[in-house]
XYZ file of C-alpha atoms in Angstrom:
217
model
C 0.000 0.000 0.000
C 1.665 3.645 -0.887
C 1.794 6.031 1.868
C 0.525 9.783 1.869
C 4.001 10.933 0.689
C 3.994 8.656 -2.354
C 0.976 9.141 -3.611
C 1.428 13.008 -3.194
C 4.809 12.523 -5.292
C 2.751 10.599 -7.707
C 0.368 13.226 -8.120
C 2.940 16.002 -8.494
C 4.647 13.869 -11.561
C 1.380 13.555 -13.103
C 0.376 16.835 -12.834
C 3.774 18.053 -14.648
C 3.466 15.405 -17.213
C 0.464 16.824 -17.785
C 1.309 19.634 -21.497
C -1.383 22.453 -20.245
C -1.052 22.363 -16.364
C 1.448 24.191 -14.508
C 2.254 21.886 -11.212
C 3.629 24.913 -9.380
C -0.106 26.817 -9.021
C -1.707 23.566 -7.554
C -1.580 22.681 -3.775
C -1.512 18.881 -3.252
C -2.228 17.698 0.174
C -3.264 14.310 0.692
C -4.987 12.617 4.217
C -4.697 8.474 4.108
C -5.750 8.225 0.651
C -7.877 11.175 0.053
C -6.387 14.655 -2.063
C -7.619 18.040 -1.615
C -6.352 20.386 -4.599
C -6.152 24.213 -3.974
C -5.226 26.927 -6.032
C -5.938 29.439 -8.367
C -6.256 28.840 -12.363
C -6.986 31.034 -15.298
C -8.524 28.064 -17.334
C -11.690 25.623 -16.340
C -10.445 23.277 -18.416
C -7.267 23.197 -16.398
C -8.888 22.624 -13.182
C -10.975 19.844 -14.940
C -7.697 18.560 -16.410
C -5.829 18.446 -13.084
C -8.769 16.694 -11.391
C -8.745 14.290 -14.041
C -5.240 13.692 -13.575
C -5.250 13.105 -9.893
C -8.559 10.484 -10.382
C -5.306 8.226 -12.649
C -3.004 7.688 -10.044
C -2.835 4.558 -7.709
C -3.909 5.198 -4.289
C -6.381 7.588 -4.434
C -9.400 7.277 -2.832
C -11.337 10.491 -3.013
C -10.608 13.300 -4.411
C -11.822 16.916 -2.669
C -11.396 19.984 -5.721
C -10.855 23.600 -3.725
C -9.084 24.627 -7.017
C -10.559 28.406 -8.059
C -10.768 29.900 -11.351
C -10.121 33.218 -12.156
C -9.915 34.518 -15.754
C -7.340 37.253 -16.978
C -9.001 41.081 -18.373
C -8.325 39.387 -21.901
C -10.678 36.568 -21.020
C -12.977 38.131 -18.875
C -16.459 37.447 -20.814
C -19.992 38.582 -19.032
C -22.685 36.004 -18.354
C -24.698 37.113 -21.494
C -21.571 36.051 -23.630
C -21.028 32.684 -21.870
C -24.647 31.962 -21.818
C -25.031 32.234 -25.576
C -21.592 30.793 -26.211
C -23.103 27.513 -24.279
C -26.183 27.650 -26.348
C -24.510 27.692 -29.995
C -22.145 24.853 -28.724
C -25.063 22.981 -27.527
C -26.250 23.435 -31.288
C -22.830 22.147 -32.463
C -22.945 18.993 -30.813
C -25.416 16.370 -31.848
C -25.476 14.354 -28.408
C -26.867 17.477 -27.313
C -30.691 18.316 -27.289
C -30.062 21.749 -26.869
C -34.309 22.235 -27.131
C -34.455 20.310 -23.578
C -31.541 22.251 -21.770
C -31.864 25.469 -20.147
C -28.783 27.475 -19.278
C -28.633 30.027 -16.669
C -25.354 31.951 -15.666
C -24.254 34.132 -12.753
C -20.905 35.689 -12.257
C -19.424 33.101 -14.507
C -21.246 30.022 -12.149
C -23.327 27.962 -15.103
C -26.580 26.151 -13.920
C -27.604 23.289 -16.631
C -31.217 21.748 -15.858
C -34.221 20.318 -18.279
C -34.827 16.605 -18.876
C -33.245 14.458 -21.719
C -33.907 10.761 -22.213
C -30.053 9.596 -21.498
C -27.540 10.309 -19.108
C -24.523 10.430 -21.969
C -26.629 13.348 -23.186
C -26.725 15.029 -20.152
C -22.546 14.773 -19.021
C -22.115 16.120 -22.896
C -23.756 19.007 -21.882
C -21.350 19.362 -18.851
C -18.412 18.826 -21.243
C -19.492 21.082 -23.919
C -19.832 23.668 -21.333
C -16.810 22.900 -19.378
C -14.762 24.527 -22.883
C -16.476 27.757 -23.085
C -13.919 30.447 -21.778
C -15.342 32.501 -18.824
C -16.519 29.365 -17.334
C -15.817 29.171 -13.549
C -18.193 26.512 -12.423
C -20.647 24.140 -13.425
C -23.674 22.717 -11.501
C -25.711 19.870 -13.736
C -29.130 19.551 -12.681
C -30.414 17.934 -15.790
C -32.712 14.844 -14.893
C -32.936 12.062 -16.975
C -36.906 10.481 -18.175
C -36.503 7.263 -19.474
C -37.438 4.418 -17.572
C -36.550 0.829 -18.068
C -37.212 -2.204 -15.929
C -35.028 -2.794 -13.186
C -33.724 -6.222 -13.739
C -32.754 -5.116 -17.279
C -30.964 -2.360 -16.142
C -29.067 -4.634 -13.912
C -28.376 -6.597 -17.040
C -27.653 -3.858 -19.238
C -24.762 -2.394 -16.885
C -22.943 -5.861 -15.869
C -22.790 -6.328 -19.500
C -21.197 -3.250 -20.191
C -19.093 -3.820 -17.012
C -17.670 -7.205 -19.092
C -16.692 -5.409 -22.448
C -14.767 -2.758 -20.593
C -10.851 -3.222 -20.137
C -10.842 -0.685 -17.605
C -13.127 -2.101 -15.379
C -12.607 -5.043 -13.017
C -16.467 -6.393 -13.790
C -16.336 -9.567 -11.291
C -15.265 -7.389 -8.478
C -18.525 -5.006 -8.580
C -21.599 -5.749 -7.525
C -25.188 -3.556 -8.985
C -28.426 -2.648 -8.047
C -31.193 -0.995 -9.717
C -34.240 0.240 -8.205
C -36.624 2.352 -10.337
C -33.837 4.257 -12.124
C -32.069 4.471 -9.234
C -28.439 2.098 -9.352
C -26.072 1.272 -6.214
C -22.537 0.214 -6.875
C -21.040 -1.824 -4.555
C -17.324 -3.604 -4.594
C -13.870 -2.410 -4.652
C -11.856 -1.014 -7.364
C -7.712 0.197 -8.101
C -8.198 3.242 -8.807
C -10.335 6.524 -8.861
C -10.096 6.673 -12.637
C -11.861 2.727 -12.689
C -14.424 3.978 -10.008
C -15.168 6.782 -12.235
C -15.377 4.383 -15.172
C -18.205 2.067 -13.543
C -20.386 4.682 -12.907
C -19.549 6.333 -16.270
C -20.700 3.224 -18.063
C -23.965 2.943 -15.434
C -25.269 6.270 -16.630
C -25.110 5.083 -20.304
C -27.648 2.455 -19.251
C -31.393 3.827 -20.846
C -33.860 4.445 -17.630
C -30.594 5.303 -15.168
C -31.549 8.446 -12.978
C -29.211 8.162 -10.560
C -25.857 6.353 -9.642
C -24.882 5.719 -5.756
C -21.294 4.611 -6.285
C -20.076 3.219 -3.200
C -17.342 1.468 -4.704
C -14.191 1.290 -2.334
C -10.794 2.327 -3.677
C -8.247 -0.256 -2.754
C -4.427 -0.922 -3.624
């Protein structure tokens, strides 16, 4: 098992490794498994891109993002300009139904809600709008309608569980309730923990994903 130190070296090599972050404006302090990130960026893609990073290495358990974004005068857009620079993404993107997704901005904070008939189409939302510049924050509220039986759902997700290389299928255990799914197990890694209940959500009639998988060396 790695201890605080390594993992925080870890971390700190994958973060420089990393072409579009700069290592030095990122705090790294990590508790028995768990990282807290602090800092100031000029980039919301860079503090997705850093908390990305962390979620790959070994060792992590959870992950706490205090990292703050703060655009430079040449960047500084008003929430008009980021709201309709969402929108015409939105109409860019085809796993987008921009007609079901309202957008609502304040001092750079974005608030997506609506109701689309898949999760993947509500986390593209969240990653179209994570690249529009003037972005500081992003709360996804979007709630998904489709429903599905239960025991397919179940079905549908171990199944998906087996084709993927990046997740250990035999060692996670699901539940679905009435579009509700639980997640139980252990995992290697934040980035495989992230990956199970990435490929849950894909499953049609998925509301919600509990995801108490536990992160183990």
């Amino acid at each position: 098992m790695k201890t605080d130190s390594e993992i925080k070296s870890d971390i700190l090599e994958e973060l420089a490794w990393q072409p579009n972050i700069d290592e030095t404006e990122i705090g790294v302090v990590v508790e028995d498994g768990t990282v807290m990130l602090t800092g100031v960026l000029d980039d919301y893609r860079k503090k997705v891109a850093a908390e990305d990073a962390v979620k790959n290495v070994r060792g992590v358990k959870a992950l706490v993002g205090d990292i703050q974004v703060k655009y430079g005068a040449n960047y500084q857009k008003t929430d008009l300009e980021i709201s309709k620079a969402i929108i015409k993404a939105f109409e860019w993107n085809t796993a987008v139904p921009e007609d079901e997704i309202s957008v609502e901005v304040r001092d750079g904070w974005v608030n997506l809600s609506g109701e689309v008939d898949w999760a993947y189409q509500k986390d593209a939302a969240k990653r179209v709008a994570e690249n529009i510049i003037g972005v500081k924050w992003i709360n996804n509220t979007i709630t998904i309608k489709q429903t599905i039986q239960p025991a397919d759902v179940k079905e549908q997700i171990n199944r998906a569980f087996m084709r993927s290389a990046h997740i250990e299928a035999n060692a996670i255990t699901v539940e679905a309730t009435e579009g509700l799914v639980k997640l139980y197990g252990t995992v290697h890694s934040i980035a495989e923990k992230k990956a199970a209940e990435d490929a849950a959500y894909l499953s049609p009639g998925v509301h919600i994903v509990i995801n108490e998988l536990e992160v183990i060396d």
